[in-house]
XYZ file of N, CA, C and O in Angstrom:
884
model
N 5.080 -26.266 10.233
C 4.475 -25.868 8.952
C 5.458 -26.157 7.816
O 6.631 -25.808 7.884
N 5.008 -26.826 6.767
C 5.880 -27.161 5.651
C 6.209 -25.920 4.842
O 5.491 -24.927 4.868
N 7.326 -25.990 4.081
C 7.720 -24.872 3.236
C 6.644 -24.562 2.206
O 6.379 -23.405 1.894
N 6.010 -25.601 1.645
C 5.009 -25.357 0.608
C 3.822 -24.590 1.165
O 3.294 -23.675 0.545
N 3.400 -24.936 2.379
C 2.287 -24.227 3.000
C 2.703 -22.808 3.353
O 1.985 -21.841 3.108
N 3.890 -22.656 3.944
C 4.374 -21.331 4.314
C 4.503 -20.440 3.087
O 4.152 -19.264 3.118
N 5.003 -20.999 2.008
C 5.171 -20.243 0.776
C 3.812 -19.781 0.245
O 3.644 -18.621 -0.117
N 2.842 -20.679 0.229
C 1.518 -20.340 -0.283
C 0.880 -19.245 0.559
O 0.286 -18.300 0.025
N 0.989 -19.335 1.862
C 0.397 -18.332 2.735
C 1.093 -16.989 2.585
O 0.444 -15.940 2.609
N 2.409 -17.002 2.423
C 3.156 -15.763 2.273
C 2.803 -15.060 0.971
O 2.624 -13.837 0.943
N 2.683 -15.814 -0.102
C 2.346 -15.228 -1.401
C 1.033 -14.464 -1.324
O 0.878 -13.403 -1.947
N 0.087 -14.961 -0.537
C -1.217 -14.296 -0.420
C -1.148 -13.004 0.382
O -2.135 -12.271 0.462
N 0.012 -12.692 0.957
C 0.207 -11.427 1.665
C 0.968 -10.415 0.817
O 1.233 -9.299 1.279
N 1.309 -10.796 -0.415
C 2.154 -9.941 -1.249
C 1.342 -9.113 -2.230
O 0.316 -9.552 -2.745
N 1.850 -7.912 -2.488
C 1.277 -7.043 -3.508
C 2.420 -6.525 -4.379
O 3.405 -5.998 -3.853
N 2.295 -6.693 -5.685
C 3.287 -6.120 -6.592
C 3.117 -4.609 -6.620
O 2.027 -4.099 -6.911
N 4.194 -3.886 -6.332
C 4.178 -2.429 -6.372
C 4.684 -1.986 -7.734
O 5.883 -2.059 -8.019
N 3.768 -1.535 -8.582
C 4.082 -1.229 -9.988
C 3.867 0.249 -10.270
O 3.105 0.643 -11.138
N 4.587 1.094 -9.509
C 4.390 2.537 -9.608
C 5.601 3.274 -10.163
O 5.635 4.499 -10.152
N 6.606 2.549 -10.631
C 7.796 3.205 -11.161
C 7.410 4.103 -12.341
O 6.618 3.704 -13.196
N 7.947 5.316 -12.405
C 7.567 6.233 -13.485
C 7.929 5.721 -14.867
O 7.297 6.095 -15.854
N 8.935 4.854 -14.945
C 9.360 4.318 -16.240
C 8.663 3.012 -16.609
O 8.977 2.400 -17.639
N 7.700 2.569 -15.799
C 6.970 1.336 -16.078
C 6.277 1.425 -17.439
O 5.579 2.393 -17.730
N 6.468 0.405 -18.259
C 5.837 0.378 -19.578
C 4.628 -0.550 -19.562
O 4.424 -1.324 -18.621
N 3.854 -0.484 -20.627
C 2.705 -1.376 -20.756
C 3.160 -2.833 -20.765
O 2.520 -3.709 -20.170
N 4.287 -3.093 -21.421
C 4.828 -4.458 -21.465
C 5.237 -4.930 -20.074
O 5.015 -6.090 -19.706
N 5.848 -4.026 -19.288
C 6.213 -4.374 -17.913
C 4.968 -4.738 -17.109
O 4.941 -5.732 -16.376
N 3.943 -3.915 -17.249
C 2.704 -4.146 -16.515
C 2.079 -5.483 -16.903
O 1.639 -6.252 -16.038
N 2.051 -5.766 -18.175
C 1.514 -7.033 -18.672
C 2.268 -8.211 -18.055
O 1.675 -9.187 -17.581
N 3.592 -8.104 -18.030
C 4.428 -9.193 -17.506
C 4.167 -9.423 -16.020
O 3.996 -10.561 -15.575
N 4.110 -8.353 -15.239
C 3.899 -8.513 -13.802
C 2.490 -8.969 -13.474
O 2.274 -9.733 -12.532
N 1.513 -8.505 -14.237
C 0.145 -8.973 -14.014
C 0.043 -10.468 -14.310
O -0.647 -11.206 -13.592
N 0.736 -10.925 -15.357
C 0.750 -12.354 -15.678
C 1.414 -13.147 -14.554
O 0.937 -14.221 -14.159
N 2.517 -12.610 -14.000
C 3.183 -13.277 -12.881
C 2.264 -13.332 -11.667
O 2.212 -14.348 -10.959
N 1.564 -12.227 -11.426
C 0.648 -12.188 -10.283
C -0.430 -13.256 -10.417
O -0.770 -13.945 -9.444
N -0.964 -13.407 -11.606
C -1.986 -14.430 -11.845
C -1.412 -15.832 -11.646
O -2.018 -16.678 -10.999
N -0.231 -16.063 -12.212
C 0.355 -17.398 -12.178
C 0.787 -17.813 -10.771
O 0.692 -18.994 -10.412
N 1.271 -16.858 -9.990
C 1.843 -17.173 -8.685
C 0.868 -16.982 -7.529
O 1.195 -17.277 -6.384
N -0.320 -16.466 -7.826
C -1.308 -16.289 -6.770
C -1.054 -15.089 -5.886
O -1.491 -15.067 -4.723
N -0.340 -14.079 -6.420
C -0.106 -12.854 -5.668
C -1.448 -12.192 -5.360
O -2.365 -12.190 -6.177
N -1.579 -11.627 -4.179
C -2.873 -11.097 -3.750
C -3.341 -9.919 -4.585
O -4.525 -9.821 -4.934
N -2.431 -8.994 -4.923
C -2.857 -7.766 -5.585
C -1.672 -7.084 -6.271
O -0.517 -7.434 -6.046
N -2.015 -6.118 -7.103
C -1.012 -5.239 -7.705
C -1.399 -3.806 -7.361
O -2.582 -3.489 -7.203
N -0.401 -2.934 -7.253
C -0.637 -1.533 -6.932
C -0.099 -0.681 -8.079
O 1.086 -0.777 -8.417
N -0.969 0.129 -8.677
C -0.596 0.910 -9.854
C -1.003 2.368 -9.686
O -1.864 2.714 -8.873
N -0.372 3.223 -10.488
C -0.821 4.604 -10.603
C -2.069 4.652 -11.474
O -2.351 3.727 -12.247
N -2.791 5.751 -11.382
C -4.066 5.862 -12.062
C -4.008 5.668 -13.566
O -4.932 5.087 -14.158
N -2.933 6.113 -14.203
C -2.853 6.021 -15.659
C -2.701 4.589 -16.158
O -2.874 4.320 -17.351
N -2.387 3.667 -15.251
C -2.236 2.254 -15.625
C -3.391 1.388 -15.125
O -3.391 0.174 -15.351
N -4.365 2.008 -14.475
C -5.431 1.236 -13.852
C -6.252 0.436 -14.862
O -6.480 -0.764 -14.692
N -6.703 1.068 -15.924
C -7.531 0.369 -16.910
C -6.760 -0.754 -17.583
O -7.319 -1.825 -17.868
N -5.467 -0.531 -17.826
C -4.654 -1.589 -18.428
C -4.513 -2.762 -17.468
O -4.631 -3.927 -17.877
N -4.273 -2.471 -16.195
C -4.157 -3.550 -15.205
C -5.466 -4.330 -15.107
O -5.466 -5.563 -15.030
N -6.592 -3.610 -15.125
C -7.891 -4.279 -15.066
C -8.083 -5.200 -16.269
O -8.635 -6.298 -16.141
N -7.602 -4.775 -17.425
C -7.688 -5.613 -18.617
C -6.809 -6.854 -18.483
O -7.255 -7.976 -18.760
N -5.574 -6.660 -18.048
C -4.642 -7.787 -17.933
C -5.079 -8.789 -16.870
O -4.745 -9.979 -16.959
N -5.804 -8.313 -15.868
C -6.199 -9.187 -14.752
C -7.661 -9.615 -14.815
O -8.184 -10.186 -13.854
N -8.287 -9.374 -15.938
C -9.692 -9.723 -16.104
C -9.916 -11.214 -15.837
O -9.140 -12.069 -16.253
N -10.952 -11.513 -15.099
C -11.336 -12.880 -14.749
C -10.299 -13.599 -13.886
O -10.256 -14.826 -13.836
N -9.459 -12.831 -13.200
C -8.524 -13.421 -12.240
C -8.942 -13.015 -10.836
O -9.807 -12.152 -10.652
N -8.323 -13.621 -9.836
C -8.616 -13.283 -8.447
C -7.701 -12.189 -7.914
O -7.855 -11.756 -6.769
N -6.766 -11.725 -8.730
C -5.828 -10.691 -8.304
C -6.556 -9.349 -8.205
O -7.234 -8.930 -9.141
N -6.413 -8.681 -7.074
C -7.053 -7.392 -6.852
C -6.129 -6.251 -7.301
O -4.919 -6.429 -7.454
N -6.727 -5.077 -7.479
C -5.966 -3.909 -7.932
C -6.107 -2.782 -6.915
O -7.212 -2.383 -6.553
N -4.959 -2.271 -6.480
C -4.901 -1.087 -5.633
C -4.490 0.089 -6.510
O -3.549 -0.024 -7.287
N -5.166 1.211 -6.378
C -4.788 2.407 -7.139
C -4.219 3.447 -6.190
O -4.829 3.789 -5.172
N -3.028 3.955 -6.524
C -2.381 4.987 -5.721
C -2.965 6.357 -6.044
O -3.178 6.693 -7.209
N -3.171 7.146 -5.015
C -3.682 8.508 -5.144
C -2.647 9.479 -4.579
O -2.199 9.322 -3.442
N -2.252 10.470 -5.404
C -1.309 11.527 -4.986
C 0.019 10.960 -4.494
O 0.637 11.502 -3.579
N 0.453 9.876 -5.114
C 1.721 9.235 -4.748
C 2.895 10.115 -5.194
O 2.873 10.660 -6.291
N 3.983 10.291 -4.399
C 4.212 9.634 -3.104
C 4.029 10.535 -1.877
O 4.034 10.039 -0.766
N 3.936 11.863 -2.058
C 3.994 12.750 -0.887
C 2.663 13.392 -0.515
O 2.585 14.136 0.454
N 1.613 13.137 -1.298
C 0.290 13.583 -0.909
C 0.049 15.071 -0.959
O -0.863 15.577 -0.297
N 0.838 15.799 -1.747
C 0.763 17.262 -1.718
C -0.320 17.848 -2.618
O -0.473 19.062 -2.680
N -1.070 17.009 -3.324
C -2.143 17.499 -4.193
C -3.252 18.151 -3.372
O -3.452 17.830 -2.198
N -3.982 19.067 -4.005
C -5.160 19.650 -3.386
C -6.155 18.543 -3.029
O -6.297 17.557 -3.756
N -6.844 18.708 -1.920
C -7.759 17.671 -1.432
C -8.832 17.324 -2.452
O -9.187 16.149 -2.615
N -9.358 18.327 -3.144
C -10.391 18.050 -4.148
C -9.838 17.229 -5.311
O -10.559 16.428 -5.912
N -8.574 17.432 -5.651
C -7.933 16.649 -6.708
C -7.810 15.194 -6.270
O -8.058 14.270 -7.054
N -7.442 14.985 -5.023
C -7.345 13.619 -4.502
C -8.709 12.923 -4.554
O -8.804 11.743 -4.912
N -9.740 13.667 -4.182
C -11.078 13.078 -4.209
C -11.463 12.697 -5.638
O -11.997 11.605 -5.882
N -11.163 13.581 -6.583
C -11.499 13.289 -7.972
C -10.708 12.083 -8.475
O -11.263 11.205 -9.147
N -9.426 12.019 -8.137
C -8.607 10.860 -8.507
C -9.232 9.571 -7.973
O -9.251 8.537 -8.655
N -9.717 9.636 -6.746
C -10.325 8.458 -6.130
C -11.589 8.045 -6.871
O -11.813 6.852 -7.141
N -12.417 9.016 -7.211
C -13.652 8.714 -7.947
C -13.338 8.092 -9.311
O -14.008 7.141 -9.739
N -12.315 8.617 -9.985
C -11.904 8.049 -11.278
C -11.404 6.626 -11.094
O -11.699 5.728 -11.896
N -10.640 6.390 -10.024
C -10.113 5.051 -9.751
C -11.239 4.055 -9.502
O -11.206 2.913 -9.977
N -12.242 4.480 -8.762
C -13.401 3.614 -8.502
C -14.095 3.279 -9.815
O -14.430 2.114 -10.087
N -14.314 4.283 -10.650
C -14.954 4.050 -11.949
C -14.115 3.134 -12.838
O -14.660 2.394 -13.673
N -12.782 3.179 -12.643
C -11.885 2.377 -13.464
C -11.719 0.946 -12.999
O -11.006 0.162 -13.638
N -12.332 0.595 -11.872
C -12.293 -0.792 -11.428
C -11.349 -1.104 -10.281
O -11.092 -2.278 -9.997
N -10.831 -0.075 -9.598
C -9.939 -0.330 -8.459
C -10.699 -1.038 -7.341
O -11.839 -0.699 -7.033
N -10.051 -2.017 -6.740
C -10.638 -2.714 -5.590
C -10.265 -2.032 -4.275
O -11.016 -2.088 -3.303
N -9.068 -1.427 -4.242
C -8.574 -0.743 -3.054
C -8.013 0.618 -3.466
O -7.535 0.789 -4.593
N -8.031 1.556 -2.525
C -7.465 2.890 -2.728
C -6.338 3.092 -1.722
O -6.493 2.802 -0.534
N -5.215 3.604 -2.218
C -4.098 3.927 -1.330
C -3.738 5.396 -1.538
O -3.222 5.775 -2.580
N -4.028 6.219 -0.547
C -3.844 7.664 -0.678
C -2.656 8.129 0.153
O -2.531 7.790 1.332
N -1.779 8.886 -0.482
C -0.634 9.447 0.230
C -1.102 10.597 1.107
O -1.768 11.523 0.643
N -0.771 10.529 2.379
C -1.133 11.600 3.308
C -0.378 12.870 2.936
O 0.748 12.834 2.427
N -0.987 14.009 3.190
C -0.336 15.294 2.955
C 0.665 15.531 4.085
O 0.301 15.965 5.183
N 1.925 15.228 3.804
C 2.945 15.270 4.851
C 3.179 16.681 5.368
O 3.429 16.884 6.556
N 3.118 17.667 4.486
C 3.320 19.044 4.912
C 2.251 19.500 5.882
O 2.541 20.120 6.920
N 0.984 19.197 5.573
C -0.105 19.561 6.475
C 0.014 18.821 7.809
O -0.301 19.371 8.874
N 0.463 17.577 7.751
C 0.663 16.811 8.977
C 1.734 17.470 9.833
O 1.580 17.608 11.052
N 2.818 17.920 9.202
C 3.899 18.584 9.926
C 3.460 19.947 10.454
O 3.966 20.415 11.487
N 2.534 20.597 9.763
C 1.980 21.864 10.248
C 1.181 21.683 11.528
O 0.866 22.659 12.224
N 0.796 20.449 11.807
C -0.096 20.201 12.932
C -1.550 20.452 12.590
O -2.404 20.564 13.474
N -1.840 20.512 11.292
C -3.200 20.798 10.835
C -3.992 19.485 10.756
O -4.391 19.030 9.681
N -4.241 18.895 11.899
C -4.900 17.596 11.957
C -6.325 17.656 11.410
O -6.814 16.674 10.839
N -6.992 18.795 11.586
C -8.361 18.923 11.083
C -8.384 18.796 9.565
O -9.268 18.137 8.997
N -7.408 19.400 8.901
C -7.321 19.304 7.430
C -7.062 17.859 7.010
O -7.705 17.330 6.106
N -6.084 17.232 7.668
C -5.709 15.860 7.313
C -6.879 14.912 7.533
O -7.172 14.056 6.683
N -7.570 15.055 8.648
C -8.716 14.197 8.934
C -9.833 14.407 7.907
O -10.419 13.435 7.415
N -10.112 15.661 7.590
C -11.156 15.943 6.597
C -10.805 15.323 5.250
O -11.668 14.747 4.579
N -9.533 15.404 4.867
C -9.098 14.815 3.604
C -9.252 13.294 3.626
O -9.760 12.699 2.670
N -8.835 12.658 4.710
C -8.984 11.206 4.828
C -10.453 10.802 4.723
O -10.807 9.832 4.031
N -11.315 11.542 5.413
C -12.741 11.217 5.377
C -13.310 11.386 3.972
O -14.154 10.586 3.539
N -12.870 12.426 3.272
C -13.329 12.637 1.896
C -12.942 11.471 0.998
O -13.730 11.019 0.157
N -11.722 10.968 1.179
C -11.253 9.854 0.349
C -12.024 8.582 0.678
O -12.434 7.833 -0.217
N -12.243 8.330 1.956
C -13.013 7.148 2.353
C -14.421 7.210 1.767
O -14.944 6.207 1.264
N -15.030 8.387 1.797
C -16.359 8.543 1.218
C -16.336 8.332 -0.289
O -17.180 7.624 -0.851
N -15.354 8.941 -0.974
C -15.260 8.821 -2.427
C -14.951 7.395 -2.864
O -15.300 6.993 -3.978
N -14.302 6.630 -1.994
C -13.937 5.244 -2.325
C -15.148 4.332 -2.407
O -15.032 3.198 -2.896
N -16.290 4.789 -1.941
C -17.553 4.057 -2.112
C -17.450 2.626 -1.581
O -17.671 1.657 -2.308
N -17.075 2.524 -0.299
C -16.985 1.261 0.438
C -15.781 0.401 0.065
O -15.629 -0.711 0.578
N -14.929 0.879 -0.811
C -13.664 0.169 -1.060
C -12.683 0.519 0.057
O -12.659 1.647 0.529
N -11.889 -0.450 0.448
C -10.949 -0.224 1.538
C -9.914 0.824 1.146
O -9.372 0.809 0.044
N -9.650 1.747 2.067
C -8.675 2.813 1.859
C -7.482 2.596 2.780
O -7.646 2.314 3.970
N -6.284 2.732 2.212
C -5.053 2.702 2.994
C -4.377 4.064 2.912
O -4.359 4.697 1.850
N -3.833 4.525 4.014
C -3.113 5.797 4.070
C -1.621 5.522 3.948
O -1.060 4.739 4.724
N -0.994 6.159 2.966
C 0.421 5.917 2.660
C 1.288 6.947 3.384
O 1.094 8.159 3.234
N 2.280 6.462 4.139
C 3.187 7.326 4.896
C 4.637 7.010 4.562
O 5.059 5.856 4.646
N 5.392 8.038 4.187
C 6.834 7.886 3.969
C 7.510 8.177 5.301
O 7.726 9.337 5.667
N 7.831 7.122 6.042
C 8.215 7.285 7.443
C 9.553 7.983 7.638
O 9.787 8.563 8.700
N 10.433 7.952 6.634
C 11.719 8.628 6.769
C 11.560 10.143 6.841
O 12.474 10.858 7.254
N 10.394 10.642 6.440
C 10.149 12.083 6.437
C 9.306 12.531 7.628
O 8.962 13.709 7.738
N 8.976 11.594 8.520
C 8.073 11.892 9.624
C 8.708 11.578 10.970
O 9.527 10.673 11.092
N 8.300 12.336 11.979
C 8.718 12.047 13.343
C 7.808 10.962 13.931
O 6.751 10.647 13.376
N 8.215 10.440 15.070
C 7.398 9.431 15.740
C 6.022 9.999 16.080
O 4.997 9.329 15.906
N 5.979 11.240 16.559
C 4.691 11.856 16.899
C 3.804 12.000 15.660
O 2.587 11.780 15.736
N 4.390 12.357 14.536
C 3.610 12.520 13.308
C 3.057 11.187 12.815
O 1.927 11.122 12.314
N 3.836 10.130 12.956
C 3.342 8.792 12.584
C 2.186 8.391 13.491
O 1.162 7.864 13.020
N 2.315 8.641 14.776
C 1.221 8.320 15.708
C -0.035 9.106 15.356
O -1.139 8.554 15.309
N 0.116 10.411 15.137
C -1.046 11.249 14.831
C -1.715 10.816 13.538
O -2.948 10.744 13.446
N -0.916 10.528 12.525
C -1.483 10.074 11.252
C -2.255 8.772 11.435
O -3.312 8.575 10.831
N -1.744 7.893 12.271
C -2.407 6.612 12.526
C -3.757 6.824 13.207
O -4.759 6.195 12.840
N -3.793 7.696 14.189
C -5.038 7.980 14.896
C -6.050 8.622 13.954
O -7.242 8.283 13.960
N -5.586 9.551 13.109
C -6.481 10.213 12.162
C -7.017 9.223 11.129
O -8.197 9.276 10.767
N -6.166 8.330 10.652
C -6.607 7.311 9.695
C -7.673 6.417 10.313
O -8.683 6.090 9.679
N -7.454 6.022 11.551
C -8.432 5.190 12.253
C -9.749 5.934 12.441
O -10.835 5.381 12.220
N -9.666 7.217 12.806
C -10.871 8.023 13.012
C -11.646 8.204 11.709
O -12.885 8.282 11.715
N -10.923 8.238 10.586
C -11.574 8.393 9.281
C -12.117 7.081 8.732
O -12.691 7.049 7.649
N -11.907 5.990 9.452
C -12.344 4.644 9.077
C -11.568 4.128 7.859
O -12.105 3.376 7.036
N -10.322 4.546 7.729
C -9.428 3.888 6.776
C -9.174 2.474 7.292
O -9.205 2.221 8.501
N -8.924 1.551 6.363
C -8.775 0.146 6.749
C -7.328 -0.250 7.025
O -7.080 -1.272 7.668
N -6.380 0.542 6.508
C -4.978 0.176 6.727
C -4.080 1.387 6.548
O -4.503 2.451 6.090
N -2.827 1.191 6.925
C -1.779 2.190 6.736
C -0.633 1.520 6.006
O -0.233 0.399 6.352
N -0.123 2.190 4.982
C 1.029 1.694 4.239
C 2.256 2.489 4.655
O 2.234 3.721 4.670
N 3.322 1.789 4.997
C 4.554 2.416 5.457
C 5.696 2.100 4.511
O 5.824 0.971 4.037
N 6.526 3.102 4.235
C 7.744 2.851 3.485
C 8.874 3.655 4.101
O 8.675 4.782 4.556
N 10.045 3.044 4.125
C 11.239 3.731 4.626
C 12.420 3.387 3.739
O 13.549 3.286 4.187
N 12.150 3.188 2.438
C 13.229 2.790 1.544
C 13.723 1.413 1.920
O 12.948 0.486 2.097
N 15.026 1.292 2.089
C 15.618 0.005 2.454
C 15.919 -0.092 3.940
O 16.560 -1.039 4.389
N 15.462 0.885 4.710
C 15.780 0.923 6.139
C 14.745 0.119 6.918
O 13.797 0.661 7.470
N 14.916 -1.190 6.948
C 13.921 -2.059 7.574
C 13.831 -1.841 9.077
O 12.774 -2.009 9.673
N 14.941 -1.448 9.720
C 14.900 -1.207 11.170
C 13.969 -0.041 11.470
O 13.163 -0.092 12.403
N 14.063 1.019 10.678
C 13.166 2.158 10.843
C 11.726 1.737 10.611
O 10.807 2.178 11.303
N 11.505 0.868 9.632
C 10.159 0.419 9.322
C 9.546 -0.351 10.484
O 8.374 -0.154 10.820
N 10.300 -1.218 11.108
C 9.781 -1.976 12.247
C 9.375 -1.031 13.372
O 8.321 -1.204 14.004
N 10.180 -0.008 13.626
C 9.820 0.960 14.655
C 8.538 1.692 14.292
O 7.690 1.955 15.150
N 8.381 2.022 13.005
C 7.159 2.690 12.559
C 5.949 1.774 12.721
O 4.867 2.231 13.119
N 6.105 0.497 12.417
C 5.014 -0.463 12.595
C 4.580 -0.503 14.057
O 3.377 -0.489 14.372
N 5.531 -0.512 14.942
C 5.214 -0.537 16.371
C 4.470 0.729 16.787
O 3.535 0.678 17.602
N 4.873 1.866 16.218
C 4.191 3.127 16.524
C 2.731 3.086 16.071
O 1.831 3.538 16.787
N 2.509 2.545 14.875
C 1.141 2.446 14.356
C 0.309 1.530 15.241
O -0.843 1.843 15.592
N 0.869 0.403 15.617
C 0.138 -0.537 16.457
C -0.188 0.081 17.830
O -1.267 -0.127 18.381
N 0.753 0.831 18.382
C 0.503 1.475 19.666
C -0.618 2.497 19.557
O -1.444 2.639 20.460
N -0.650 3.217 18.434
C -1.636 4.293 18.259
C -3.006 3.774 17.859
O -4.026 4.278 18.331
N -3.036 2.775 16.984
C -4.306 2.322 16.402
C -4.735 0.940 16.875
O -5.824 0.482 16.527
N -3.905 0.274 17.628
C -4.256 -1.060 18.102
C -4.369 -2.043 16.957
O -3.686 -1.917 15.932
N -5.258 -3.005 17.113
C -5.425 -4.050 16.110
C -6.536 -3.725 15.115
O -6.912 -4.576 14.307
N -7.044 -2.513 15.157
C -8.199 -2.153 14.347
C -7.845 -1.776 12.910
O -8.726 -1.494 12.111
N -6.578 -1.746 12.593
C -6.162 -1.286 11.268
C -5.067 -2.194 10.722
O -4.217 -2.678 11.472
N -5.109 -2.472 9.425
C -4.066 -3.278 8.802
C -2.823 -2.443 8.536
O -2.878 -1.210 8.495
N -1.702 -3.104 8.339
C -0.449 -2.409 8.031
C 0.227 -3.101 6.858
O 0.475 -4.313 6.897
N 0.504 -2.319 5.816
C 1.296 -2.817 4.697
C 2.646 -2.123 4.712
O 2.725 -0.926 4.992
N 3.690 -2.862 4.418
C 5.025 -2.292 4.302
C 5.491 -2.413 2.859
O 5.467 -3.508 2.289
N 5.886 -1.285 2.279
C 6.475 -1.258 0.941
C 7.990 -1.235 1.068
O 8.543 -0.377 1.771
N 8.639 -2.165 0.399
C 10.100 -2.213 0.428
C 10.575 -2.891 -0.844
O 9.942 -3.832 -1.319
N 11.680 -2.408 -1.396
C 12.139 -2.947 -2.674
C 12.483 -4.423 -2.577
O 12.125 -5.221 -3.451
N 13.179 -4.800 -1.517
C 13.598 -6.193 -1.328
C 13.381 -6.578 0.129
O 13.697 -5.812 1.035
N 12.839 -7.760 0.346
C 12.697 -8.318 1.690
C 13.499 -9.606 1.789
O 13.458 -10.437 0.881
N 14.187 -9.782 2.886
C 14.715 -11.093 3.239
C 13.674 -11.779 4.122
O 12.877 -11.110 4.782
N 13.680 -13.102 4.117
C 12.690 -13.840 4.893
C 12.766 -13.477 6.372
O 11.731 -13.347 7.043
N 13.976 -13.273 6.880
C 14.123 -12.913 8.294
C 13.441 -11.579 8.595
O 12.856 -11.395 9.674
N 13.495 -10.641 7.656
C 12.818 -9.357 7.837
C 11.309 -9.536 7.867
O 10.600 -8.907 8.660
N 10.803 -10.398 6.985
C 9.367 -10.644 6.923
C 8.873 -11.201 8.242
O 7.829 -10.785 8.766
N 9.609 -12.148 8.812
C 9.213 -12.747 10.087
C 9.137 -11.673 11.172
O 8.169 -11.604 11.941
N 10.146 -10.804 11.223
C 10.147 -9.741 12.218
C 9.001 -8.767 12.036
O 8.378 -8.325 13.009
N 8.703 -8.437 10.778
C 7.616 -7.502 10.493
C 6.251 -8.121 10.805
O 5.358 -7.442 11.313
N 6.090 -9.410 10.503
C 4.848 -10.094 10.864
C 4.646 -10.084 12.376
O 3.542 -9.832 12.872
N 5.708 -10.345 13.104
C 5.633 -10.332 14.564
C 5.262 -8.945 15.088
O 4.581 -8.818 16.111
N 5.703 -7.896 14.359
C 5.416 -6.526 14.785
C 3.998 -6.095 14.427
O 3.522 -5.073 14.930
N 3.322 -6.856 13.547
C 1.934 -6.541 13.243
C 1.618 -6.244 11.796
O 0.512 -5.797 11.476
N 2.555 -6.502 10.882
C 2.309 -6.238 9.458
C 1.345 -7.280 8.888
O 1.419 -8.462 9.229
N 0.451 -6.832 8.006
C -0.556 -7.728 7.428
C -0.408 -7.886 5.916
O -1.060 -8.756 5.330
N 0.426 -7.046 5.274
C 0.652 -7.178 3.835
C 1.999 -6.565 3.475
O 2.470 -5.653 4.147
N 2.595 -7.080 2.387
C 3.906 -6.618 1.944
C 3.843 -6.157 0.492
O 3.378 -6.901 -0.374
N 4.299 -4.938 0.251
C 4.400 -4.439 -1.111
C 5.805 -4.677 -1.634
O 6.790 -4.218 -1.036
N 5.929 -5.428 -2.734
C 7.235 -5.825 -3.258
C 7.360 -5.455 -4.730
O 6.368 -5.401 -5.455
N 8.579 -5.183 -5.149
C 8.857 -4.979 -6.560
C 9.053 -6.322 -7.251
O 8.616 -6.545 -8.378
N 9.711 -7.250 -6.552
C 9.959 -8.591 -7.092
C 10.077 -9.549 -5.916
O 10.890 -9.330 -5.014
N 9.259 -10.564 -5.924
C 9.223 -11.493 -4.786
C 10.234 -12.621 -4.913
O 10.321 -13.482 -4.043
N 11.055 -12.637 -5.966
C 11.897 -13.798 -6.262
C 12.823 -14.157 -5.106
O 12.894 -15.308 -4.682
N 13.553 -13.162 -4.574
C 14.503 -13.460 -3.496
C 13.767 -13.987 -2.266
O 14.173 -14.954 -1.632
N 12.657 -13.380 -1.942
C 11.899 -13.767 -0.756
C 11.437 -15.221 -0.877
O 11.595 -16.017 0.053
N 10.873 -15.593 -2.021
C 10.388 -16.955 -2.181
C 11.519 -17.962 -2.288
O 11.381 -19.110 -1.881
N 12.658 -17.538 -2.842
C 13.815 -18.441 -2.896
C 14.262 -18.835 -1.492
O 14.706 -19.962 -1.264
N 14.130 -17.906 -0.535
C 14.524 -18.205 0.830
C 13.676 -19.323 1.444
O 14.071 -19.949 2.408
N 12.497 -19.559 0.871
C 11.624 -20.606 1.386
C 11.907 -21.959 0.760
O 11.365 -22.970 1.205
N 12.684 -21.979 -0.306
C 12.971 -23.240 -1.015
C 14.021 -24.066 -0.285
O 14.778 -23.545 0.507
């Protein structure tokens, strides 16, 4: 496979993660323009930036993911549902909801499952991804969350472990063991090296959330 083909295919697996609390309208405009120019698959924003992102990406093929209860999922379930409904009305193509980590640790699987199902219903046929901060979870909790997400008919699971890519690969394997091939996996990480991407793809990752793809694409040149 040529570098140009590999680069093009990789770009279509990338999503700009634009959830920094200090993100400005100008920052959002700049990244949305980059996403359009480079063929990035999607951008991920907090709810307060959704309408602006939709404006900046109007008439483009770039999709918009809206984060719900980012990053730890501790909001009341009804608040999450309302956030999801607002995101749908605002033009979100995908919903990414942070799982309630405390309830998961309590072993309250019935609560977590009910919340996931509520979000999937509120998403009105838009694909829902469940966001998990793996550094705060045990292997058993990651497995249980994966099974619950699958049972709720979520389409994917998003994993983040900061810069600890080794931990992330182990989490990906746990998700694949629990949910099989029936669910997509996105990994959020500030920086990826090409070697890490290859390993994560082999482990079953289907999308990458990046702050800046420059280093990754330079590795392909």
